[in-house]
Amino acid sequence: MQWTPEHAQWPEQHFDITSTTRSPAHKVEAYRGHLQRTYQYAWANDDISALTASNLLKKYAEKYSGILEGPADRPVLSSYSDAPSGLVNGRKNDGEPWQPPLASDAVYPLSCVPEVLAAGKAGLRAPTSAGHAADEQLKGAEPHLLDLVSSEIIAQGPPLDWADIAGLDLVKAVLKEEVLWPVLRSDAFSGLTASPRSILLFGPRGTGKTLLGRCLAGQLGATFFKIAGSGLVAKWLGEAEKIIHASFLVARCRQPAVIFVSDIDVLLSAQVSEEHSPVSRMRTEFLMQLDTVLTSAEDQIVVICATSKPEEIDESLRRYFMKRLLIPLPDSTARHQMIVQLLSQHNYCLSDKEFALLVQRTEGFSGLDVAHLCQEAAVGPLHAMPATDLSAIMPGQLRPVTYQDFENAFCKIQPSISQKELDMYVEWNKMFGCSQ
Ligand SMILES: Nc1ncnc2c1ncn2[C@@H]1O[C@H](COP(=O)(O)OP(=O)(O)OP(=O)(O)O)[C@@H](O)[C@H]1O
Ligand SMILES: [Mg+2]
């Protein structure tokens, strides 16, 4: 959307700081709340760029600074204007480098608990009472577990924009309308319209489930916790239960947070039999934590679970997921977008007709299959060079990628999902899914 003169009015409408505000501390709190909501509103509504939002907020911060009495109040204000972390940084394409909600060097050296607490409090939101309790519990947590959460579970990296994920328009719309907005505007969405805190993304492997989780976290300005269900079992079985506990604990201190659990079937499979086995303890811990998230009205934590085997989830546990969304194979438009995007960094020579053929021939491919196919085709020009010339070749000297390279790639890369599996997802979606 374009910036228009009407936008000049929204800060005034949202900055209703009046003389009825009682104490300086109260004023600061009120100011913070208004600042945050205004910021979030404009950013989420895509009305203005991050830079414009930031400039406007600075302008209004100056204007309203007069009502804030006492030197002790000022640092609170300047911490917002100096470090508009989270949401603004969560926007892409505004010419500003993205930073995670907390600067990466603020991601704690976890042997030091006070720093952990400080980092947790540096987020946009004021800590909730559950957040305070989590802060306290964090003091007693095992440092090596916190270290592990910091290094292996909290994902760093640039945020994704919705446009970075090809296709999946329906799912993106649901996530924006039913999760993103209600979290950003929790003041407006409450009761029955409150955000679903637990979502199951199911569908074939390599279709963008993880990308969606990452994107949602970025758009929320949330810390992204990425737990691999299979990794817990394979790498950390002995400690998996404690790792889950520690991840949720840190998430409570680092709100807003998105906890993404891939291969959730590993934890919630109906096959888990022995009552006190490590997997069963892991499951119990996860469900306990999930339950707390679902019943806490004030915490801003969204749990997104993903699976390519939804049928393995114990049927009594399906109810834990308030939204169950099928992530299907990419349609022709999405495959076209992906191929164009993947080839954009390469020199290629493909006619419109050849593009159309590629889109047609990749029917049944997952996004990951398409990526593999393009990778394989892109190395075609390199394979065509005599080995002796490779050491001296400059990138610009390579011949363009052609349709023949794709012909060769098709011999090696096949769709990885069978029709039988696809039928199963459709059936499961009909029975238990939320998108038809
Ligand atoms: N819709 C998409 N748009 C762009 N790229 C995609 C899309 N779907 C898949 N990809 C490509 O496939 C890769 C894997 O995607 P992702 O990890 O999100 O899949 P997934 O559904 O989580 O798979 P799994 O079930 O194996 O965990 C991405 O890094 C990207 O290259
Ligand atoms: Mg994944």
Short mmCIF file of C-alpha atoms and ligand atoms in Angstrom, two decimals:
data_model
loop_
_atom_site.label_atom_id
_atom_site.label_comp_id
_atom_site.label_asym_id
_atom_site.label_seq_id
_atom_site.Cartn_x
_atom_site.Cartn_y
_atom_site.Cartn_z
CA MET A 1 0.00 0.00 0.00
CA GLN A 2 1.10 3.56 -0.71
CA TRP A 3 1.68 6.17 1.93
CA THR A 4 -1.15 8.72 1.86
CA PRO A 5 -1.82 11.92 3.85
CA GLU A 6 -4.47 10.12 5.93
CA HIS A 7 -1.73 8.04 7.44
CA ALA A 8 -0.49 11.15 9.21
CA GLN A 9 -3.53 10.89 11.45
CA TRP A 10 -3.05 7.42 12.78
CA PRO A 11 -0.33 8.21 15.29
CA GLU A 12 -2.57 10.84 16.92
CA GLN A 13 -5.50 8.46 16.96
CA HIS A 14 -3.41 5.78 18.58
CA PHE A 15 -1.41 7.97 20.93
CA ASP A 16 -4.14 8.85 23.31
CA ILE A 17 -1.89 9.86 26.17
CA THR A 18 -3.94 12.22 28.26
CA SER A 19 -3.64 14.14 31.47
CA THR A 20 -5.74 11.46 33.18
CA THR A 21 -2.65 9.30 33.24
CA ARG A 22 -1.74 9.19 36.90
CA SER A 23 1.89 8.67 37.82
CA PRO A 24 5.03 9.08 35.73
CA ALA A 25 5.55 5.33 35.82
CA HIS A 26 1.98 4.79 34.74
CA LYS A 27 2.46 7.26 31.91
CA VAL A 28 5.53 5.44 30.73
CA GLU A 29 3.63 2.17 30.73
CA ALA A 30 0.72 3.72 28.88
CA TYR A 31 3.09 5.25 26.41
CA ARG A 32 4.83 1.94 25.86
CA GLY A 33 1.54 0.21 25.25
CA HIS A 34 0.40 2.80 22.75
CA LEU A 35 3.75 2.86 21.06
CA GLN A 36 3.78 -0.88 20.67
CA ARG A 37 0.22 -1.12 19.39
CA THR A 38 0.68 1.72 16.93
CA TYR A 39 3.88 0.25 15.69
CA GLN A 40 2.40 -3.19 15.31
CA TYR A 41 -0.74 -1.92 13.69
CA ALA A 42 0.97 0.10 11.01
CA TRP A 43 3.57 -2.52 10.35
CA ALA A 44 1.17 -5.42 10.22
CA ASN A 45 -1.27 -3.53 8.08
CA ASP A 46 1.46 -2.96 5.55
CA ASP A 47 0.36 0.66 5.37
CA ILE A 48 3.80 2.07 5.77
CA SER A 49 7.36 0.94 5.42
CA ALA A 50 9.41 0.07 8.47
CA LEU A 51 11.53 3.14 7.93
CA THR A 52 8.50 5.43 7.81
CA ALA A 53 7.08 3.80 10.94
CA SER A 54 10.35 4.23 12.72
CA ASN A 55 10.62 7.91 11.73
CA LEU A 56 7.05 8.64 12.73
CA LEU A 57 7.51 6.98 16.05
CA LYS A 58 10.64 8.98 16.73
CA LYS A 59 8.74 12.14 15.85
CA TYR A 60 5.88 11.28 18.19
CA ALA A 61 8.24 10.11 20.87
CA GLU A 62 9.71 13.60 20.87
CA LYS A 63 6.28 15.21 20.85
CA TYR A 64 5.03 13.24 23.83
CA SER A 65 8.26 13.16 25.77
CA GLY A 66 7.10 16.33 27.53
CA ILE A 67 4.40 14.49 29.41
CA LEU A 68 6.84 12.05 30.90
CA GLU A 69 8.17 13.47 34.10
CA GLY A 70 11.38 12.54 35.82
CA PRO A 71 14.74 11.63 34.34
CA ALA A 72 14.33 8.01 35.38
CA ASP A 73 11.57 7.58 32.80
CA ARG A 74 13.61 8.56 29.80
CA PRO A 75 15.66 5.42 29.30
CA VAL A 76 12.45 3.45 28.81
CA LEU A 77 11.46 5.68 25.97
CA SER A 78 14.80 5.84 24.30
CA SER A 79 15.12 2.08 24.48
CA TYR A 80 12.21 1.99 22.07
CA SER A 81 13.38 4.63 19.71
CA ASP A 82 17.02 3.58 19.77
CA ALA A 83 16.39 -0.08 19.33
CA PRO A 84 13.12 -0.63 17.55
CA SER A 85 13.72 -4.35 17.59
CA GLY A 86 11.38 -7.10 16.64
CA LEU A 87 8.59 -5.95 14.44
CA VAL A 88 10.24 -3.31 12.37
CA ASN A 89 13.23 -5.46 11.87
CA GLY A 90 10.89 -8.24 10.95
CA ARG A 91 9.88 -6.44 7.76
CA LYS A 92 11.73 -7.21 4.62
CA ASN A 93 12.66 -5.11 1.63
CA ASP A 94 12.88 -1.86 3.49
CA GLY A 95 16.52 -1.40 2.86
CA GLU A 96 17.40 -2.13 6.46
CA PRO A 97 19.31 -5.20 7.50
CA TRP A 98 17.15 -7.51 9.55
CA GLN A 99 18.12 -8.35 13.05
CA PRO A 100 16.53 -11.02 15.15
CA PRO A 101 14.18 -9.79 17.91
CA LEU A 102 17.19 -9.59 20.12
CA ALA A 103 20.50 -8.72 18.55
CA SER A 104 22.43 -11.93 18.08
CA ASP A 105 25.11 -10.87 20.49
CA ALA A 106 22.34 -10.46 23.06
CA VAL A 107 21.53 -14.13 22.67
CA TYR A 108 22.80 -15.21 25.93
CA PRO A 109 26.01 -16.79 26.81
CA LEU A 110 23.89 -19.05 28.92
CA SER A 111 26.28 -19.83 31.63
CA CYS A 112 25.28 -16.41 32.93
CA VAL A 113 21.70 -16.44 34.17
CA PRO A 114 21.38 -12.70 34.89
CA GLU A 115 22.14 -11.99 31.24
CA VAL A 116 19.50 -14.48 30.23
CA LEU A 117 16.96 -12.61 32.27
CA ALA A 118 18.06 -9.27 30.87
CA ALA A 119 17.81 -10.61 27.35
CA GLY A 120 14.35 -11.94 28.05
CA LYS A 121 13.22 -8.56 29.24
CA ALA A 122 14.64 -6.71 26.27
CA GLY A 123 11.76 -7.78 24.02
CA LEU A 124 8.91 -5.51 23.03
CA ARG A 125 6.44 -6.93 25.49
CA ALA A 126 6.33 -6.33 29.17
CA PRO A 127 6.85 -9.71 30.88
CA THR A 128 3.63 -11.44 31.90
CA SER A 129 3.14 -12.99 35.32
CA ALA A 130 3.95 -16.35 33.72
CA GLY A 131 6.97 -14.65 32.21
CA HIS A 132 8.07 -13.50 35.67
CA ALA A 133 7.63 -17.01 37.03
CA ALA A 134 9.66 -18.34 34.10
CA ASP A 135 12.40 -15.82 34.86
CA GLU A 136 12.56 -17.20 38.38
CA GLN A 137 12.61 -20.80 37.18
CA LEU A 138 15.33 -19.96 34.70
CA LYS A 139 17.62 -19.16 37.59
CA GLY A 140 17.36 -22.77 38.70
CA ALA A 141 17.69 -24.29 35.22
CA GLU A 142 20.73 -26.33 34.27
CA PRO A 143 23.11 -24.02 32.37
CA HIS A 144 24.08 -26.66 29.83
CA LEU A 145 20.42 -27.09 28.86
CA LEU A 146 20.02 -23.35 28.40
CA ASP A 147 23.19 -23.37 26.33
CA LEU A 148 21.76 -26.12 24.20
CA VAL A 149 18.49 -24.28 23.69
CA SER A 150 20.41 -21.19 22.71
CA SER A 151 22.72 -22.91 20.25
CA GLU A 152 20.53 -25.68 18.83
CA ILE A 153 16.90 -24.68 19.28
CA ILE A 154 16.69 -20.92 18.91
CA ALA A 155 16.97 -20.33 15.19
CA GLN A 156 18.80 -17.29 13.93
CA GLY A 157 18.79 -15.94 10.44
CA PRO A 158 16.99 -13.50 8.23
CA PRO A 159 13.22 -13.50 8.45
CA LEU A 160 11.09 -14.66 5.58
CA ASP A 161 8.40 -12.66 3.92
CA TRP A 162 5.16 -14.31 2.81
CA ALA A 163 6.27 -13.63 -0.76
CA ASP A 164 9.36 -15.81 -0.23
CA ILE A 165 7.10 -18.84 0.01
CA ALA A 166 5.64 -19.81 -3.34
CA GLY A 167 1.94 -20.59 -3.56
CA LEU A 168 0.07 -21.82 -0.44
CA ASP A 169 -2.18 -18.77 -0.63
CA LEU A 170 -4.99 -20.32 1.36
CA VAL A 171 -2.73 -21.40 4.22
CA LYS A 172 -0.96 -18.04 4.27
CA ALA A 173 -4.32 -16.26 4.45
CA VAL A 174 -5.42 -18.45 7.37
CA LEU A 175 -2.16 -17.87 9.22
CA LYS A 176 -2.31 -14.13 8.66
CA GLU A 177 -5.96 -13.70 9.57
CA GLU A 178 -6.26 -16.20 12.36
CA VAL A 179 -2.83 -16.19 13.95
CA LEU A 180 -0.77 -13.15 12.99
CA TRP A 181 -3.43 -10.51 13.46
CA PRO A 182 -4.90 -11.83 16.69
CA VAL A 183 -1.42 -11.98 18.23
CA LEU A 184 -0.43 -8.53 16.99
CA ARG A 185 -3.74 -7.02 18.01
CA SER A 186 -4.52 -9.08 21.07
CA ASP A 187 -6.41 -6.05 22.40
CA ALA A 188 -8.92 -6.35 19.56
CA PHE A 189 -9.05 -10.13 19.26
CA SER A 190 -10.09 -11.81 22.47
CA GLY A 191 -12.44 -14.52 23.65
CA LEU A 192 -13.66 -16.56 20.72
CA THR A 193 -11.64 -14.53 18.25
CA ALA A 194 -8.36 -15.01 20.12
CA SER A 195 -5.50 -16.57 18.23
CA PRO A 196 -5.26 -20.38 18.06
CA ARG A 197 -2.11 -21.13 20.01
CA SER A 198 -1.46 -24.58 18.58
CA ILE A 199 -1.39 -25.39 14.91
CA LEU A 200 -0.66 -28.60 13.08
CA LEU A 201 0.79 -28.29 9.60
CA PHE A 202 0.60 -31.63 7.83
CA GLY A 203 1.44 -32.75 4.34
CA PRO A 204 4.14 -34.18 2.12
CA ARG A 205 7.79 -33.64 2.98
CA GLY A 206 9.47 -30.59 1.49
CA THR A 207 6.36 -28.52 0.87
CA GLY A 208 7.18 -25.49 3.00
CA LYS A 209 5.93 -26.34 6.50
CA THR A 210 9.13 -25.17 8.14
CA LEU A 211 9.27 -22.12 5.89
CA LEU A 212 5.76 -21.15 7.01
CA GLY A 213 6.71 -21.51 10.68
CA ARG A 214 9.79 -19.39 10.18
CA CYS A 215 7.89 -16.80 8.20
CA LEU A 216 5.16 -16.49 10.81
CA ALA A 217 7.76 -16.05 13.54
CA GLY A 218 9.54 -13.37 11.52
CA GLN A 219 6.31 -11.53 10.80
CA LEU A 220 5.39 -11.60 14.48
CA GLY A 221 8.83 -10.35 15.45
CA ALA A 222 8.95 -13.51 17.55
CA THR A 223 11.84 -15.63 18.70
CA PHE A 224 11.80 -18.82 16.65
CA PHE A 225 12.38 -22.07 18.52
CA LYS A 226 12.89 -25.00 16.19
CA ILE A 227 12.70 -28.43 17.78
CA ALA A 228 13.11 -31.51 15.60
CA GLY A 229 11.05 -34.37 17.02
CA SER A 230 13.24 -36.93 15.26
CA GLY A 231 16.40 -35.13 16.40
CA LEU A 232 15.26 -35.26 20.03
CA VAL A 233 14.93 -39.00 19.81
CA ALA A 234 18.05 -39.62 17.75
CA LYS A 235 20.44 -37.21 19.45
CA TRP A 236 19.21 -36.35 22.89
CA LEU A 237 16.85 -39.08 23.96
CA GLY A 238 18.21 -39.16 27.51
CA GLU A 239 17.65 -35.45 27.96
CA ALA A 240 14.82 -34.81 25.51
CA GLU A 241 12.26 -34.23 28.21
CA LYS A 242 14.46 -31.65 29.91
CA ILE A 243 15.23 -29.96 26.59
CA ILE A 244 11.53 -29.54 25.90
CA HIS A 245 11.03 -28.13 29.37
CA ALA A 246 13.94 -25.72 28.96
CA SER A 247 12.76 -24.61 25.50
CA PHE A 248 9.32 -23.62 26.75
CA LEU A 249 10.85 -21.96 29.78
CA VAL A 250 13.15 -19.81 27.66
CA ALA A 251 10.26 -19.10 25.28
CA ARG A 252 8.28 -17.66 28.17
CA CYS A 253 11.15 -15.29 28.83
CA ARG A 254 11.57 -14.42 25.18
CA GLN A 255 8.03 -13.59 24.13
CA PRO A 256 6.58 -13.31 21.63
CA ALA A 257 7.79 -16.75 20.66
CA VAL A 258 6.97 -19.35 18.05
CA ILE A 259 7.89 -22.90 19.00
CA PHE A 260 8.06 -25.05 15.89
CA VAL A 261 8.21 -28.82 16.40
CA SER A 262 8.87 -30.85 13.26
CA ASP A 263 8.08 -34.58 13.02
CA ILE A 264 5.61 -34.22 15.85
CA ASP A 265 4.37 -37.75 15.06
CA VAL A 266 7.52 -39.04 16.75
CA LEU A 267 6.32 -37.55 20.03
CA LEU A 268 2.61 -38.13 19.63
CA SER A 269 2.53 -41.47 17.87
CA ALA A 270 -0.10 -43.95 18.99
CA GLN A 271 2.72 -46.52 18.95
CA VAL A 272 4.40 -45.13 22.06
CA SER A 273 3.63 -47.93 24.44
CA GLU A 274 5.81 -48.25 27.50
CA GLU A 275 4.64 -45.85 30.10
CA HIS A 276 8.00 -44.74 31.46
CA SER A 277 10.04 -44.94 28.29
CA PRO A 278 12.02 -41.81 27.39
CA VAL A 279 9.67 -41.10 24.46
CA SER A 280 6.64 -41.36 26.68
CA ARG A 281 8.20 -38.98 29.23
CA MET A 282 9.06 -36.62 26.40
CA ARG A 283 5.46 -36.72 25.22
CA THR A 284 4.11 -36.09 28.70
CA GLU A 285 6.39 -33.09 29.13
CA PHE A 286 5.45 -31.69 25.72
CA LEU A 287 1.72 -32.07 26.37
CA MET A 288 2.07 -30.48 29.77
CA GLN A 289 3.87 -27.50 28.27
CA LEU A 290 1.38 -27.25 25.42
CA ASP A 291 -1.46 -27.32 27.89
CA THR A 292 0.08 -24.40 29.78
CA VAL A 293 0.41 -22.42 26.56
CA LEU A 294 -3.20 -23.15 25.64
CA THR A 295 -4.55 -22.13 29.00
CA SER A 296 -2.47 -18.99 29.52
CA ALA A 297 -4.41 -16.00 28.31
CA GLU A 298 -1.58 -13.53 28.52
CA ASP A 299 1.42 -15.35 27.09
CA GLN A 300 2.30 -14.74 23.47
CA ILE A 301 3.55 -18.15 22.50
CA VAL A 302 2.37 -20.00 19.41
CA VAL A 303 3.19 -23.68 19.05
CA ILE A 304 3.35 -24.92 15.47
CA CYS A 305 3.81 -28.63 14.93
CA ALA A 306 4.52 -30.24 11.59
CA THR A 307 4.27 -33.77 10.33
CA SER A 308 4.28 -35.75 7.14
CA LYS A 309 2.59 -38.62 9.00
CA PRO A 310 -0.56 -37.15 10.53
CA GLU A 311 -2.23 -40.55 10.58
CA GLU A 312 0.29 -41.70 13.18
CA ILE A 313 -0.77 -39.12 15.73
CA ASP A 314 -2.66 -40.70 18.57
CA GLU A 315 -6.30 -39.86 17.92
CA SER A 316 -6.86 -38.75 21.49
CA LEU A 317 -4.16 -36.10 21.00
CA ARG A 318 -5.47 -34.50 17.82
CA ARG A 319 -7.65 -32.24 19.92
CA TYR A 320 -4.56 -30.41 21.15
CA PHE A 321 -4.31 -28.73 17.75
CA MET A 322 -6.76 -25.93 17.37
CA LYS A 323 -5.98 -25.62 13.63
CA ARG A 324 -4.94 -28.49 11.39
CA LEU A 325 -3.81 -27.25 8.00
CA LEU A 326 -2.88 -29.30 4.95
CA ILE A 327 0.25 -28.06 3.21
CA PRO A 328 -0.12 -29.51 -0.28
CA LEU A 329 2.26 -29.96 -3.18
CA PRO A 330 2.90 -26.73 -5.11
CA ASP A 331 0.45 -26.02 -7.92
CA SER A 332 1.60 -24.95 -11.38
CA THR A 333 1.73 -21.23 -10.52
CA ALA A 334 3.82 -21.95 -7.42
CA ARG A 335 6.18 -24.23 -9.36
CA HIS A 336 6.63 -21.53 -11.96
CA GLN A 337 7.45 -18.97 -9.26
CA MET A 338 9.92 -21.36 -7.66
CA ILE A 339 11.76 -22.13 -10.89
CA VAL A 340 12.01 -18.44 -11.79
CA GLN A 341 13.24 -17.64 -8.28
CA LEU A 342 15.73 -20.49 -8.15
CA LEU A 343 17.19 -19.64 -11.55
CA SER A 344 17.32 -15.93 -10.85
CA GLN A 345 20.90 -16.11 -9.61
CA HIS A 346 22.02 -17.99 -12.70
CA ASN A 347 22.53 -17.22 -16.32
CA TYR A 348 19.83 -19.17 -18.15
CA CYS A 349 18.31 -19.34 -21.57
CA LEU A 350 14.78 -20.72 -21.57
CA SER A 351 11.90 -19.72 -23.83
CA ASP A 352 8.38 -19.21 -22.47
CA LYS A 353 7.43 -22.50 -24.06
CA GLU A 354 10.27 -24.29 -22.28
CA PHE A 355 9.28 -22.70 -18.98
CA ALA A 356 5.73 -23.91 -19.51
CA LEU A 357 7.05 -27.40 -20.24
CA LEU A 358 9.11 -27.39 -17.06
CA VAL A 359 6.06 -26.38 -15.04
CA GLN A 360 4.08 -29.17 -16.66
CA ARG A 361 6.78 -31.80 -16.14
CA THR A 362 7.24 -30.94 -12.48
CA GLU A 363 3.62 -31.81 -11.69
CA GLY A 364 3.73 -33.99 -8.55
CA PHE A 365 7.05 -32.52 -7.38
CA SER A 366 7.34 -31.08 -3.89
CA GLY A 367 8.98 -27.67 -3.43
CA LEU A 368 12.11 -29.48 -2.31
CA ASP A 369 12.03 -31.71 -5.42
CA VAL A 370 11.78 -28.60 -7.61
CA ALA A 371 14.74 -27.09 -5.76
CA HIS A 372 16.78 -30.28 -6.29
CA LEU A 373 15.86 -30.36 -9.98
CA CYS A 374 16.96 -26.75 -10.49
CA GLN A 375 20.20 -27.38 -8.59
CA GLU A 376 20.94 -30.37 -10.77
CA ALA A 377 20.20 -28.41 -13.96
CA ALA A 378 22.28 -25.45 -12.76
CA VAL A 379 25.42 -27.57 -12.48
CA GLY A 380 24.93 -28.72 -16.10
CA PRO A 381 27.09 -25.92 -17.53
CA LEU A 382 29.86 -26.83 -15.06
CA HIS A 383 29.69 -30.51 -15.93
CA ALA A 384 29.96 -29.56 -19.59
CA MET A 385 33.40 -28.00 -19.01
CA PRO A 386 36.55 -30.07 -19.37
CA ALA A 387 37.97 -30.69 -15.89
CA THR A 388 41.19 -28.90 -16.83
CA ASP A 389 39.34 -25.65 -17.54
CA LEU A 390 37.38 -25.66 -14.29
CA SER A 391 40.17 -24.24 -12.15
CA ALA A 392 40.52 -21.15 -14.32
CA ILE A 393 36.87 -20.52 -15.22
CA MET A 394 35.19 -17.28 -14.15
CA PRO A 395 31.46 -17.43 -13.31
CA GLY A 396 30.58 -15.12 -16.21
CA GLN A 397 32.27 -17.47 -18.68
CA LEU A 398 29.90 -20.36 -18.05
CA ARG A 399 27.33 -21.03 -20.74
CA PRO A 400 23.70 -20.41 -19.68
CA VAL A 401 21.54 -23.15 -18.20
CA THR A 402 19.38 -24.57 -20.99
CA TYR A 403 16.38 -26.83 -21.33
CA GLN A 404 18.77 -29.68 -22.16
CA ASP A 405 20.25 -29.33 -18.65
CA PHE A 406 16.75 -29.83 -17.26
CA GLU A 407 16.26 -32.86 -19.55
CA ASN A 408 19.39 -34.36 -17.98
CA ALA A 409 18.25 -33.39 -14.49
CA PHE A 410 14.86 -35.07 -14.97
CA CYS A 411 16.75 -38.36 -15.47
CA LYS A 412 18.11 -38.04 -11.93
CA ILE A 413 15.41 -36.23 -9.97
CA GLN A 414 12.02 -37.83 -9.63
CA PRO A 415 9.04 -36.73 -7.53
CA SER A 416 9.57 -38.00 -4.01
CA ILE A 417 5.91 -38.37 -3.02
CA SER A 418 3.74 -41.22 -4.26
CA GLN A 419 0.10 -40.88 -5.32
CA LYS A 420 -0.86 -43.19 -2.47
CA GLU A 421 0.65 -40.80 0.07
CA LEU A 422 -1.08 -37.85 -1.58
CA ASP A 423 -4.44 -39.62 -1.39
CA MET A 424 -3.84 -40.29 2.30
CA TYR A 425 -3.30 -36.55 3.00
CA VAL A 426 -6.48 -35.67 1.13
CA GLU A 427 -8.44 -38.24 3.15
CA TRP A 428 -6.97 -37.15 6.46
CA ASN A 429 -7.69 -33.53 5.58
CA LYS A 430 -11.31 -34.37 4.83
CA MET A 431 -11.69 -36.05 8.19
CA PHE A 432 -9.63 -33.86 10.49
CA GLY A 433 -8.29 -30.86 8.56
CA CYS A 434 -9.49 -27.29 8.79
CA SER A 435 -8.97 -26.33 5.14
CA GLN A 436 -10.95 -28.12 2.47
N1 LIG B 1 6.27 -23.22 -1.04
C1 LIG B 1 7.60 -23.15 -1.19
N2 LIG B 1 8.18 -22.04 -1.66
C2 LIG B 1 9.50 -21.95 -1.83
N3 LIG B 1 10.35 -22.96 -1.57
C3 LIG B 1 9.84 -24.11 -1.11
C4 LIG B 1 8.44 -24.26 -0.87
N4 LIG B 1 8.22 -25.50 -0.40
C5 LIG B 1 9.42 -26.08 -0.30
N5 LIG B 1 10.40 -25.27 -0.73
C6 LIG B 1 11.82 -25.62 -0.82
O1 LIG B 1 11.97 -26.84 -0.11
C7 LIG B 1 12.85 -26.68 1.01
C8 LIG B 1 12.30 -27.43 2.20
O2 LIG B 1 11.15 -26.74 2.70
P1 LIG B 1 10.64 -26.99 4.18
O3 LIG B 1 11.79 -27.35 5.05
O4 LIG B 1 9.80 -25.84 4.58
O5 LIG B 1 9.73 -28.26 3.96
P2 LIG B 1 8.93 -29.06 5.05
O6 LIG B 1 7.52 -29.13 4.58
O7 LIG B 1 9.19 -28.50 6.39
O8 LIG B 1 9.60 -30.50 4.93
P3 LIG B 1 9.69 -31.68 6.03
O9 LIG B 1 8.33 -32.27 6.12
O10 LIG B 1 10.69 -32.61 5.44
O11 LIG B 1 10.16 -31.07 7.30
C9 LIG B 1 12.94 -25.18 1.22
O12 LIG B 1 14.17 -24.82 1.76
C10 LIG B 1 12.76 -24.64 -0.18
O13 LIG B 1 13.97 -24.72 -0.90
MG MG B 2 10.49 -29.15 7.92
#
